[in-house]
Coordinates of C-alpha atoms in Angstrom, one line a residue:
M157 CA 0.0 0.0 0.0
L158 CA 2.9 2.3 0.9
S159 CA 5.2 1.1 -1.9
T160 CA 6.0 4.5 -3.4
I161 CA 7.7 7.5 -1.8
R162 CA 4.7 9.7 -2.8
A163 CA 2.3 7.4 -0.8
K164 CA 4.7 7.4 2.2
V165 CA 5.0 11.2 2.2
L166 CA 1.3 11.6 1.9
F167 CA 0.7 9.2 4.7
I168 CA 3.2 10.9 7.0
A169 CA 1.7 14.3 6.3
I170 CA -1.9 13.1 6.9
A171 CA -0.9 11.2 10.0
T172 CA 0.9 14.3 11.3
V173 CA -2.1 16.6 10.7
T174 CA -4.5 14.0 12.1
A175 CA -2.3 13.5 15.2
A176 CA -1.9 17.2 15.7
T177 CA -5.7 17.7 15.3
A178 CA -6.4 14.8 17.7
I179 CA -4.0 16.1 20.3
T180 CA -5.5 19.6 20.0
A181 CA -9.0 18.1 20.4
V182 CA -7.9 16.1 23.4
I183 CA -6.3 19.1 25.0
A184 CA -9.3 21.2 24.2
Y185 CA -11.6 18.5 25.7
G186 CA -9.5 18.3 28.8
V187 CA -9.5 22.1 29.3
A188 CA -13.2 22.3 28.6
S189 CA -13.8 19.3 30.9
R190 CA -12.1 21.1 33.8
F191 CA -14.0 24.3 33.1
N192 CA -17.2 22.4 32.8
D193 CA -16.5 20.6 36.2
A194 CA -15.8 24.0 37.8
S195 CA -18.9 25.5 36.2
M196 CA -21.1 22.5 37.4
A197 CA -19.6 22.9 40.9
R198 CA -20.4 26.6 41.0
H199 CA -23.8 26.1 39.5
L200 CA -24.6 23.4 41.9
A201 CA -23.3 25.4 44.9
Q202 CA -25.3 28.5 43.8
L203 CA -28.4 26.4 43.2
S204 CA -28.2 24.7 46.6
L205 CA -27.5 27.9 48.3
S206 CA -30.4 29.6 46.6
D207 CA -32.9 26.8 47.4
A208 CA -31.6 26.4 50.9
K209 CA -32.0 30.2 51.4
N210 CA -35.6 30.0 50.1
I211 CA -36.4 27.2 52.6
E212 CA -34.6 29.1 55.4
D213 CA -36.5 32.3 54.5
W214 CA -39.8 30.5 54.5
L215 CA -39.1 28.9 57.9
A216 CA -37.9 32.2 59.3
S217 CA -41.0 34.1 58.1
K218 CA -43.4 31.6 59.6
Q219 CA -41.4 31.5 62.8
T220 CA -41.4 35.3 63.0
L221 CA -45.1 35.4 62.7
V222 CA -45.5 32.9 65.5
V223 CA -43.1 34.7 67.8
S224 CA -45.0 38.0 67.1
L225 CA -48.1 36.3 68.9
Q226 CA -46.3 35.6 72.2
A227 CA -47.8 38.6 74.0
T228 CA -51.2 38.0 72.4
A229 CA -51.1 34.4 73.6
L230 CA -50.9 35.6 77.2
S231 CA -53.9 37.9 76.9
A232 CA -57.3 37.1 78.2
D233 CA -58.8 36.1 74.8
P234 CA -56.1 35.3 72.2
V235 CA -58.3 33.1 70.0
P236 CA -59.5 36.0 67.7
Y237 CA -55.9 36.9 67.0
F238 CA -55.0 33.3 66.4
Q239 CA -57.8 33.1 63.9
L240 CA -56.8 36.3 62.1
M241 CA -53.1 35.2 61.9
T242 CA -54.2 31.7 60.7
N243 CA -56.1 33.2 57.8
S244 CA -53.6 35.8 56.9
G245 CA -50.4 33.9 57.6
G246 CA -51.3 30.7 55.8
F247 CA -51.3 28.6 58.9
R248 CA -53.4 25.5 59.3
N249 CA -53.9 26.2 63.0
I250 CA -52.4 28.3 65.8
Y251 CA -52.7 27.2 69.4
A252 CA -51.3 27.8 72.8
G253 CA -50.9 25.3 75.7
Y254 CA -50.5 26.6 79.2
T255 CA -49.1 25.3 82.5
D256 CA -52.6 24.8 83.9
K257 CA -53.1 22.2 81.1
T258 CA -55.6 24.4 79.2
I259 CA -55.3 25.0 75.5
R260 CA -56.5 27.8 73.2
Q261 CA -56.8 27.2 69.4
A262 CA -57.8 29.1 66.4
H263 CA -59.8 26.1 65.3
E264 CA -61.4 24.2 68.1
T265 CA -61.5 20.4 67.6
G266 CA -63.9 19.7 70.5
V267 CA -61.5 17.2 72.0
H268 CA -59.9 18.1 75.3
I269 CA -56.2 17.3 75.4
D270 CA -53.4 17.9 78.0
P271 CA -51.0 20.2 76.1
T272 CA -48.2 19.6 78.6
L273 CA -47.9 16.0 77.4
R274 CA -47.6 16.9 73.7
P275 CA -44.1 16.6 72.0
W276 CA -44.2 20.2 70.7
Y277 CA -44.9 21.5 74.2
R278 CA -42.1 19.5 75.8
A279 CA -39.6 20.3 73.1
A280 CA -40.1 24.1 73.3
F281 CA -40.0 23.9 77.1
L282 CA -36.7 22.1 77.1
A283 CA -35.2 24.2 74.3
G284 CA -36.3 27.5 76.0
K285 CA -36.5 29.2 72.6
A286 CA -38.5 29.0 69.4
I287 CA -37.8 25.8 67.5
V288 CA -38.9 23.9 64.4
M289 CA -40.4 20.5 64.9
S290 CA -39.8 17.5 62.6
P291 CA -42.5 17.4 59.8
Y292 CA -45.3 14.9 59.9
E293 CA -48.1 13.8 57.7
S294 CA -51.5 15.3 58.4
L295 CA -54.6 13.1 58.1
P296 CA -56.8 12.8 56.2
S297 CA -55.3 15.4 53.8
H298 CA -51.9 13.6 53.7
Q299 CA -50.1 16.9 53.6
I300 CA -46.7 17.3 55.2
V301 CA -47.0 19.7 58.1
V302 CA -44.4 21.3 60.3
S303 CA -44.9 23.0 63.7
F304 CA -43.2 26.1 65.0
P305 CA -43.4 26.0 68.9
T306 CA -42.1 28.8 71.0
P307 CA -42.1 29.1 74.8
L308 CA -44.2 31.8 76.6
Y309 CA -42.7 33.8 79.5
R310 CA -44.1 36.5 81.7
E311 CA -41.7 38.3 83.9
G312 CA -39.3 35.5 83.5
Q313 CA -41.8 32.8 84.5
F314 CA -42.7 30.0 82.1
Q315 CA -46.3 30.3 81.2
G316 CA -46.8 27.8 78.4
V317 CA -46.0 27.2 74.7
L318 CA -47.4 28.9 71.6
S319 CA -47.3 26.8 68.4
A320 CA -48.5 27.0 64.8
D321 CA -48.9 24.3 62.2
V322 CA -48.1 25.1 58.6
A323 CA -48.5 22.8 55.5
M324 CA -45.1 22.5 53.6
T325 CA -46.8 22.4 50.2
S326 CA -44.8 25.3 48.9
V327 CA -41.6 23.9 50.2
V328 CA -42.3 20.5 48.8
D329 CA -43.2 22.0 45.4
N330 CA -40.1 24.1 45.4
V331 CA -37.9 21.0 46.1
R332 CA -39.7 19.0 43.4
S333 CA -39.1 21.7 40.9
I334 CA -35.3 21.5 41.3
H335 CA -34.1 19.8 38.1
P336 CA -30.7 21.1 36.8
T337 CA -30.9 18.4 34.2
P338 CA -33.8 16.1 33.3
S339 CA -32.5 13.3 35.5
S340 CA -31.2 15.5 38.3
Y341 CA -33.3 16.1 41.4
A342 CA -33.3 17.4 45.0
V343 CA -34.2 15.7 48.3
L344 CA -35.1 17.5 51.6
V345 CA -34.2 15.3 54.6
D346 CA -34.9 16.0 58.3
G347 CA -32.8 15.2 61.3
Q348 CA -34.2 11.7 61.5
N349 CA -33.0 10.9 57.9
R350 CA -36.6 11.0 56.6
I351 CA -37.5 12.3 53.2
V352 CA -39.5 15.5 53.7
A353 CA -39.6 16.7 50.1
Y354 CA -39.1 14.6 47.0
E355 CA -40.5 14.2 43.5
N356 CA -41.9 10.7 44.4
P357 CA -44.8 11.1 46.9
Q358 CA -44.6 7.3 47.8
L359 CA -41.3 8.0 49.6
M360 CA -42.4 10.9 51.7
L361 CA -41.4 10.5 55.3
K362 CA -39.6 7.3 54.4
A363 CA -35.9 6.7 55.3
A364 CA -33.6 8.2 52.7
T365 CA -31.8 4.9 52.5
E366 CA -34.9 3.5 50.7
L367 CA -34.1 5.9 47.9
D368 CA -30.5 4.7 47.8
P369 CA -28.3 3.1 50.5
A370 CA -25.7 5.7 49.9
L371 CA -28.0 8.4 51.5
S372 CA -27.4 7.3 55.0
S373 CA -27.2 9.7 58.0
E374 CA -23.4 9.2 58.3
R375 CA -22.9 9.7 54.5
L376 CA -25.0 12.8 54.4
A377 CA -23.1 14.2 57.5
T378 CA -19.8 13.7 55.6
L379 CA -21.1 15.3 52.5
A380 CA -22.5 18.2 54.4
G381 CA -19.0 19.1 55.5
S382 CA -17.8 19.6 52.0
T383 CA -18.2 22.9 50.0
Q384 CA -17.6 21.0 46.7
P385 CA -19.8 18.4 45.1
L386 CA -18.6 14.9 45.5
R387 CA -18.9 12.1 43.0
A388 CA -21.1 9.1 43.9
R389 CA -23.2 6.4 42.3
I390 CA -26.9 6.6 43.2
R391 CA -29.6 4.4 41.7
G392 CA -27.1 3.0 39.2
R393 CA -26.0 6.4 37.8
D394 CA -22.8 8.5 38.2
V395 CA -23.8 11.7 40.0
L396 CA -22.5 14.8 41.7
V397 CA -23.9 15.2 45.2
L398 CA -23.9 18.5 47.2
V399 CA -25.5 18.6 50.7
R400 CA -26.6 21.9 52.2
S401 CA -27.7 22.2 55.9
I402 CA -30.8 24.3 56.5
A403 CA -30.0 26.9 59.2
G404 CA -32.1 26.8 62.4
T405 CA -33.1 23.2 61.8
D406 CA -31.5 19.7 61.5
W407 CA -32.7 19.4 58.0
Q408 CA -30.5 18.9 54.9
L409 CA -31.1 19.8 51.3
V410 CA -29.5 17.1 49.0
L411 CA -28.9 18.1 45.4
V412 CA -28.2 15.2 43.0
L413 CA -26.8 16.2 39.6
D414 CA -26.6 13.5 36.8
E415 CA -23.0 13.7 35.6
R416 CA -23.6 12.2 32.1
E417 CA -26.3 14.8 31.3
A418 CA -24.2 17.5 32.8
R419 CA -21.5 16.5 30.4
D420 CA -23.6 16.3 27.3
G421 CA -22.1 19.6 26.0
L422 CA -18.6 18.1 26.3
T423 CA -19.7 14.9 24.5
S424 CA -21.1 17.1 21.7
L425 CA -17.8 19.0 21.7
L426 CA -15.8 15.8 21.4
A427 CA -18.0 14.6 18.5
V428 CA -17.6 17.9 16.7
S429 CA -13.8 17.8 17.3
A430 CA -13.7 14.3 15.9
L431 CA -15.6 15.4 12.8
A432 CA -13.4 18.5 12.5
A433 CA -10.3 16.2 12.7
V434 CA -11.6 14.0 9.9
G435 CA -12.4 17.0 7.8
V436 CA -9.0 18.6 8.4
S437 CA -7.3 15.3 7.6
L438 CA -9.2 15.0 4.3
L439 CA -8.5 18.6 3.4
S440 CA -4.8 18.2 4.3
A441 CA -4.7 15.0 2.1
L442 CA -6.1 17.0 -0.8
I443 CA -3.7 19.9 -0.3
V444 CA -0.6 17.7 0.2
T445 CA -1.6 15.7 -2.9
L446 CA -1.8 18.9 -5.0
L447 CA 1.5 20.2 -3.6
L448 CA 3.3 16.9 -4.2
K449 CA 2.0 16.5 -7.8
G450 CA 4.7 18.8 -9.3
P451 CA 7.9 17.4 -7.6
F452 CA 6.9 13.8 -8.0
R453 CA 6.1 14.4 -11.7
R454 CA 9.7 15.1 -12.2
F455 CA 10.6 11.9 -10.3
S456 CA 8.4 10.1 -12.8
E457 CA 10.3 11.8 -15.7
V458 CA 13.6 10.4 -14.3
G459 CA 12.0 6.9 -14.0
D460 CA 10.7 7.1 -17.6
A461 CA 14.1 8.1 -18.9
L462 CA 15.8 5.2 -17.1
E463 CA 13.1 2.7 -18.4
Q464 CA 13.6 4.0 -21.9
I465 CA 17.3 3.3 -21.7
G466 CA 17.0 -0.1 -19.9
H467 CA 14.0 -1.6 -21.7
G468 CA 13.3 0.7 -24.6
Q469 CA 15.4 1.8 -27.6
G470 CA 18.5 2.4 -25.6
D471 CA 18.6 6.0 -26.6
L472 CA 21.6 7.6 -24.9
T473 CA 21.1 10.9 -26.6
Q474 CA 18.1 12.0 -24.4
R475 CA 18.7 14.3 -21.4
L476 CA 16.5 15.5 -18.5
P477 CA 15.6 19.1 -18.2
I478 CA 17.4 21.1 -15.5
V479 CA 14.9 23.3 -13.7
G480 CA 15.4 24.8 -10.2
A481 CA 17.9 23.8 -7.5
D482 CA 16.2 21.1 -5.5
E483 CA 17.0 17.4 -5.0
V484 CA 15.2 16.4 -8.2
T485 CA 17.3 18.9 -10.2
R486 CA 20.5 17.3 -8.7
I487 CA 19.3 13.8 -9.6
A488 CA 18.6 15.0 -13.2
T489 CA 22.1 16.6 -13.4
L490 CA 23.8 13.4 -12.2
F491 CA 21.7 11.4 -14.6
N492 CA 22.7 13.5 -17.5
D493 CA 26.4 13.3 -16.6
F494 CA 26.1 9.5 -16.2
V495 CA 24.4 9.0 -19.6
S496 CA 27.0 11.3 -21.2
R497 CA 29.9 9.2 -19.8
I498 CA 28.2 5.9 -20.9
Q499 CA 27.6 7.4 -24.4
T500 CA 31.3 8.4 -24.8
T501 CA 32.5 5.0 -23.5
L502 CA 30.2 3.0 -25.8
W503 CA 31.3 5.2 -28.8
R504 CA 34.9 4.4 -28.1
V505 CA 34.1 0.7 -27.7
R506 CA 32.3 0.8 -31.1
Q507 CA 35.3 2.4 -32.8
T508 CA 37.7 -0.1 -31.2
S509 CA 35.6 -3.1 -32.2
T510 CA 35.5 -1.9 -35.8
E511 CA 39.3 -1.7 -35.8
V512 CA 39.6 -5.2 -34.2
S513 CA 37.2 -6.6 -36.8
E514 CA 39.2 -5.2 -39.6
S515 CA 42.5 -6.6 -38.1
S516 CA 40.9 -10.0 -37.7
R517 CA 39.8 -10.0 -41.3
K518 CA 43.4 -9.3 -42.4
I519 CA 44.7 -12.0 -40.1
A520 CA 42.2 -14.4 -41.6
A521 CA 43.3 -13.5 -45.1
G522 CA 47.0 -14.0 -44.1
N523 CA 46.2 -17.4 -42.5
L524 CA 44.5 -18.5 -45.7
D525 CA 47.5 -17.6 -47.9
L526 CA 49.8 -19.2 -45.4
S527 CA 47.7 -22.4 -45.5
M528 CA 47.8 -22.5 -49.3
R529 CA 51.6 -22.1 -49.3
T530 CA 52.1 -24.7 -46.6
E531 CA 50.0 -27.2 -48.7
Q532 CA 52.3 -26.4 -51.7
T533 CA 55.4 -27.0 -49.5
T534 CA 53.9 -30.3 -48.4
G535 CA 53.4 -31.4 -52.0
A536 CA 57.0 -30.5 -52.8
L537 CA 58.3 -32.5 -49.8
Q538 CA 56.3 -35.5 -50.9
E539 CA 57.9 -35.3 -54.3
T540 CA 61.3 -35.0 -52.7
F541 CA 60.6 -38.0 -50.5
A542 CA 59.7 -40.0 -53.6
S543 CA 62.9 -38.9 -55.4
I544 CA 65.0 -39.8 -52.3
E545 CA 63.4 -43.3 -52.3
D546 CA 64.3 -43.6 -56.0
I547 CA 67.9 -42.7 -55.2
N548 CA 67.9 -45.2 -52.3
R549 CA 66.7 -47.9 -54.7
T550 CA 69.3 -46.9 -57.3
V551 CA 72.2 -46.9 -54.8
A552 CA 71.0 -50.3 -53.6
A553 CA 71.0 -51.6 -57.2
L554 CA 74.5 -50.2 -57.7
A555 CA 75.7 -52.0 -54.6
D556 CA 74.2 -55.2 -55.9
D557 CA 75.7 -54.8 -59.3
A558 CA 79.1 -53.9 -58.0
R559 CA 80.2 -57.6 -58.2
A560 CA 79.4 -57.7 -61.9
V561 CA 80.8 -54.3 -62.7
D562 CA 83.4 -55.8 -64.9
E563 CA 80.9 -57.2 -67.3
R564 CA 78.6 -54.3 -67.1
V565 CA 81.0 -51.3 -67.1
M566 CA 79.2 -49.7 -70.0
Q567 CA 75.9 -50.2 -68.2
A568 CA 77.4 -48.8 -65.0
S569 CA 78.7 -45.7 -67.0
A570 CA 75.2 -45.1 -68.3
M571 CA 73.7 -45.7 -64.9
A572 CA 76.3 -43.3 -63.4
G573 CA 75.3 -40.6 -65.9
K574 CA 71.7 -41.1 -65.0
G575 CA 72.5 -41.0 -61.4
G576 CA 74.3 -37.7 -61.9
E577 CA 71.2 -36.2 -63.5
I578 CA 69.1 -37.4 -60.7
A579 CA 71.5 -36.0 -58.2
S580 CA 71.4 -32.7 -60.0
K581 CA 67.7 -32.7 -59.8
A582 CA 67.9 -33.5 -56.1
V583 CA 70.2 -30.6 -55.6
S584 CA 67.8 -28.4 -57.4
V585 CA 64.8 -29.6 -55.4
M586 CA 66.7 -29.2 -52.2
G587 CA 67.4 -25.6 -53.2
E588 CA 63.7 -25.0 -53.8
I589 CA 62.9 -26.6 -50.4
E590 CA 65.4 -24.3 -48.7
A591 CA 63.9 -21.2 -50.5
A592 CA 60.4 -22.3 -49.5
S593 CA 61.5 -22.8 -46.0
G594 CA 62.8 -19.2 -46.0
R595 CA 59.5 -18.0 -47.2
I596 CA 57.7 -20.0 -44.5
N597 CA 60.0 -18.5 -41.9
D598 CA 59.0 -15.0 -43.1
I599 CA 55.3 -16.0 -42.9
T600 CA 55.7 -17.2 -39.3
S601 CA 57.4 -13.8 -38.5
V602 CA 54.3 -12.1 -39.9
I603 CA 52.0 -14.4 -37.8
D604 CA 54.0 -13.6 -34.7
G605 CA 53.8 -9.9 -35.4
I606 CA 50.0 -10.2 -36.0
A607 CA 49.6 -12.1 -32.7
F608 CA 51.6 -9.4 -30.8
Q609 CA 49.3 -6.7 -32.3
T610 CA 46.2 -8.7 -31.5
N611 CA 47.3 -9.1 -27.9
I612 CA 47.8 -5.3 -27.6
L613 CA 44.4 -4.7 -29.1
A614 CA 42.9 -7.2 -26.7
L615 CA 44.5 -5.5 -23.8
N616 CA 43.1 -2.1 -25.0
A617 CA 39.7 -3.7 -25.4
A618 CA 39.8 -5.1 -21.8
V619 CA 40.8 -1.6 -20.4
E620 CA 37.8 0.0 -22.2
A621 CA 35.5 -2.8 -21.0
A622 CA 36.6 -2.2 -17.4
R623 CA 35.8 1.5 -17.8
A624 CA 32.3 0.6 -19.2
G625 CA 31.5 -1.4 -16.0
E626 CA 28.4 -3.6 -16.1
H627 CA 27.7 -2.7 -19.8
G628 CA 31.2 -3.8 -20.8
R629 CA 31.2 -7.2 -19.1
G630 CA 30.3 -9.1 -22.3
F631 CA 33.0 -7.2 -24.3
A632 CA 35.5 -8.0 -21.5
V633 CA 34.9 -11.7 -22.0
V634 CA 35.4 -11.3 -25.8
A635 CA 38.6 -9.4 -25.2
A636 CA 39.9 -12.2 -22.9
E637 CA 39.1 -14.8 -25.6
V638 CA 40.9 -12.7 -28.2
R639 CA 44.0 -12.5 -25.9
V640 CA 43.9 -16.3 -25.6
L641 CA 43.6 -16.8 -29.3
A642 CA 46.5 -14.3 -29.9
G643 CA 48.7 -16.2 -27.5
R644 CA 47.9 -19.5 -29.2
S645 CA 48.7 -17.9 -32.6
A646 CA 52.0 -16.6 -31.3
Q647 CA 52.9 -20.0 -29.8
A648 CA 51.9 -21.8 -33.0
A649 CA 54.1 -19.3 -35.0
K650 CA 57.1 -20.0 -32.7
E651 CA 56.6 -23.8 -33.1
I652 CA 56.3 -23.5 -36.9
K653 CA 59.5 -21.3 -37.0
A654 CA 61.4 -23.9 -34.9
L655 CA 60.3 -26.7 -37.2
I656 CA 61.2 -24.8 -40.3
E657 CA 64.6 -24.0 -38.9
S658 CA 65.1 -27.7 -38.3
T659 CA 63.8 -28.5 -41.8
R660 CA 66.2 -26.0 -43.4
D661 CA 69.1 -27.6 -41.5
C662 CA 68.1 -31.0 -42.7
V663 CA 67.7 -29.6 -46.3
R664 CA 71.2 -28.1 -46.2
E665 CA 72.7 -31.3 -45.0
G666 CA 70.7 -33.2 -47.6
S667 CA 71.9 -30.8 -50.3
V668 CA 75.5 -31.4 -49.2
F669 CA 74.9 -35.2 -49.4
V670 CA 73.2 -35.0 -52.8
H671 CA 76.0 -32.7 -54.1
D672 CA 78.6 -35.2 -52.9
A673 CA 76.6 -37.9 -54.5
S674 CA 76.6 -36.0 -57.8
N675 CA 80.3 -35.5 -57.6
S676 CA 80.8 -39.1 -56.9
M677 CA 78.6 -40.1 -59.8
L678 CA 80.6 -37.8 -62.2
A679 CA 83.8 -39.2 -60.9
T680 CA 82.5 -42.7 -61.4
A681 CA 81.5 -41.8 -65.0
K682 CA 85.0 -40.4 -65.7
Q683 CA 86.8 -43.2 -64.1
I684 CA 84.6 -46.1 -65.2
L685 CA 87.5 -47.8 -66.8
E686 CA 89.3 -47.9 -63.5
V687 CA 86.3 -49.3 -61.7
A688 CA 87.5 -52.8 -62.2
V689 CA 90.6 -52.0 -60.2
L690 CA 88.7 -50.1 -57.5
I691 CA 85.6 -52.3 -57.5
E692 CA 86.0 -53.4 -54.0
A693 CA 86.5 -49.8 -52.8
F694 CA 83.5 -48.7 -54.9
N695 CA 81.4 -51.5 -53.4
H696 CA 82.3 -50.2 -49.9
A697 CA 81.5 -46.6 -51.0
S698 CA 78.2 -47.7 -52.5
S699 CA 77.1 -49.3 -49.2
D700 CA 78.1 -46.2 -47.3
Q701 CA 76.2 -44.1 -49.8
A702 CA 73.1 -46.3 -49.4
G703 CA 73.1 -45.7 -45.7
R704 CA 73.4 -42.0 -46.2
V705 CA 70.5 -42.0 -48.6
C706 CA 68.4 -43.8 -46.1
D707 CA 69.2 -41.1 -43.6
I708 CA 68.2 -38.4 -46.1
A709 CA 64.9 -40.2 -46.7
A710 CA 64.2 -40.4 -43.0
M711 CA 64.9 -36.6 -42.6
V712 CA 62.8 -35.8 -45.6
H713 CA 60.0 -37.9 -44.0
Q714 CA 60.4 -35.9 -40.7
L715 CA 60.3 -32.6 -42.7
E716 CA 57.0 -33.8 -44.3
D717 CA 55.5 -34.6 -40.9
A718 CA 56.6 -31.1 -39.6
T719 CA 55.1 -29.4 -42.6
Q720 CA 51.8 -31.3 -42.0
R721 CA 51.8 -30.1 -38.4
N722 CA 52.5 -26.6 -39.6
T723 CA 49.4 -26.9 -41.9
A724 CA 47.3 -28.0 -38.9
L725 CA 48.5 -25.1 -36.8
V726 CA 47.8 -22.7 -39.6
E727 CA 44.2 -24.1 -39.9
E728 CA 43.7 -23.7 -36.1
S729 CA 45.0 -20.1 -36.3
A730 CA 42.5 -19.4 -39.1
A731 CA 39.7 -20.9 -37.1
A732 CA 40.6 -18.8 -34.0
T733 CA 40.7 -15.7 -36.2
A734 CA 37.3 -16.6 -37.6
S735 CA 35.9 -17.0 -34.1
L736 CA 37.4 -13.6 -33.1
N737 CA 35.7 -12.1 -36.1
D738 CA 32.4 -13.6 -35.1
Q739 CA 32.7 -12.4 -31.5
V740 CA 33.5 -8.9 -32.7
S741 CA 30.5 -9.0 -34.9
A742 CA 28.3 -10.1 -32.0
M743 CA 29.7 -7.2 -29.9
N744 CA 28.9 -4.8 -32.7
G745 CA 25.4 -6.2 -32.8
E746 CA 25.0 -5.5 -29.1
L747 CA 26.2 -2.0 -29.5
T748 CA 23.6 -1.3 -32.3
H749 CA 20.9 -1.5 -29.5
F750 CA 22.1 1.9 -28.3
V751 CA 21.5 5.2 -29.9
L752 CA 24.8 7.1 -29.6

């Protein structure tokens, strides 16, 4: 997937932008979360303070009205005042119990009770001041009612207790209306850990632990000591809890804020940040793609040029444009320099191969001529060998006929004359062989010179192939083969020269022998009449001459073998030269693949 540099650069750029955007979103979310927590804490504190103040003000206003009736309660007939205050102050009933166990009420019930035994009477007496009783449920209205008893004194003497009952309808409604979020709520709990005000009427005056075990008296006491909301888990939800004590009472206002709903804004912020990160990443990908299009197009031009040279027409004349001063421009410059060097090297190789090809053709022509001359020399040697055999037979016949020389003097004279002619011919043939050997020696000198020049050309070709590097490897192999063939040609020329020198020596010696034989034949012809006297000496000389002729025949036979070997060496040299020519042609064919 990331196989190209362009894809990798694009991936790194997008990843960098995405990571930066994500980190920014996380930091922003963290900062917003802290501000949101602080804001929720302030809002919850302000809300609890405001609601607690409303309850405290309601309690204080009712208690103030009750306290204002203390003097009236000690009058002779306080009932009319009680009735007036009940109607105007929103009380259910106002009543006063005295030490004489009598009771005066705004609304008479017709039932006589002993007020001194009532809880409100005893609590106010013991407190010695105005107090607020724990709420209770009034029957049959099922309203939550609270009493405000206050002691009555006259000249420092306790006279009784004045009290008023008030329905907490407004307080309960106010607590039920507290909903900072849809799932958040408030609970008003009295000193006995009973629910006084809550949105569920079924839990009124029930223990707060029935709402959630976390709302125990000890837990609420701990929470009431904190000015900051504390995290808790109530009814299976993560919440923030703030407890505010109601002044003048043992009541506590518990505010429960649903943390998930309070953080809905942060959740939305996180979602928007994620969408923004995706959008920024896509936009960055588009921008980076457009910005990378120009530079990477130039990389593609470099790749196309290399492909054209490696797999196309091998055009070494093309060059990349030099624009700007960036890395791509440097690559283009280096590429142009490299192609120029390769073009120059291959041009020199082509010129050298042409010269080598021409030289190999000349060598081939020389080898062909040498081969023809060597064949002629072989034929001459064969004729000479046949002549020597004839002489050998003649000498043998003379030796056999020496015994009858007396009777056949005339025949011997004729035979001696004929032997002189044959000896003269032999001398002439030996001269021709010696001259041919000289020419062969010159030819071998030419071959040796050609081999030396070929070796020099092969060395030059190897040097040029080494400069060409990978492209010149094939040509280096051809150059090495040429050197080997040149060495073999030089060695063959040396061997031919040595054989010819040996042949020339043999021919000179044979010429001397033939010349001596001719002289002997002439002397024999002149002194044929004296042969009879010298017959025995002639017989001995004839035997010796026969041995020498055998030796000449053997040497001529060796000369024939050497000449045949020279012919084979010449043929091998011609084959090597032809192979060299083929290899040079193949190298030229390879060079034609390049446009120089």
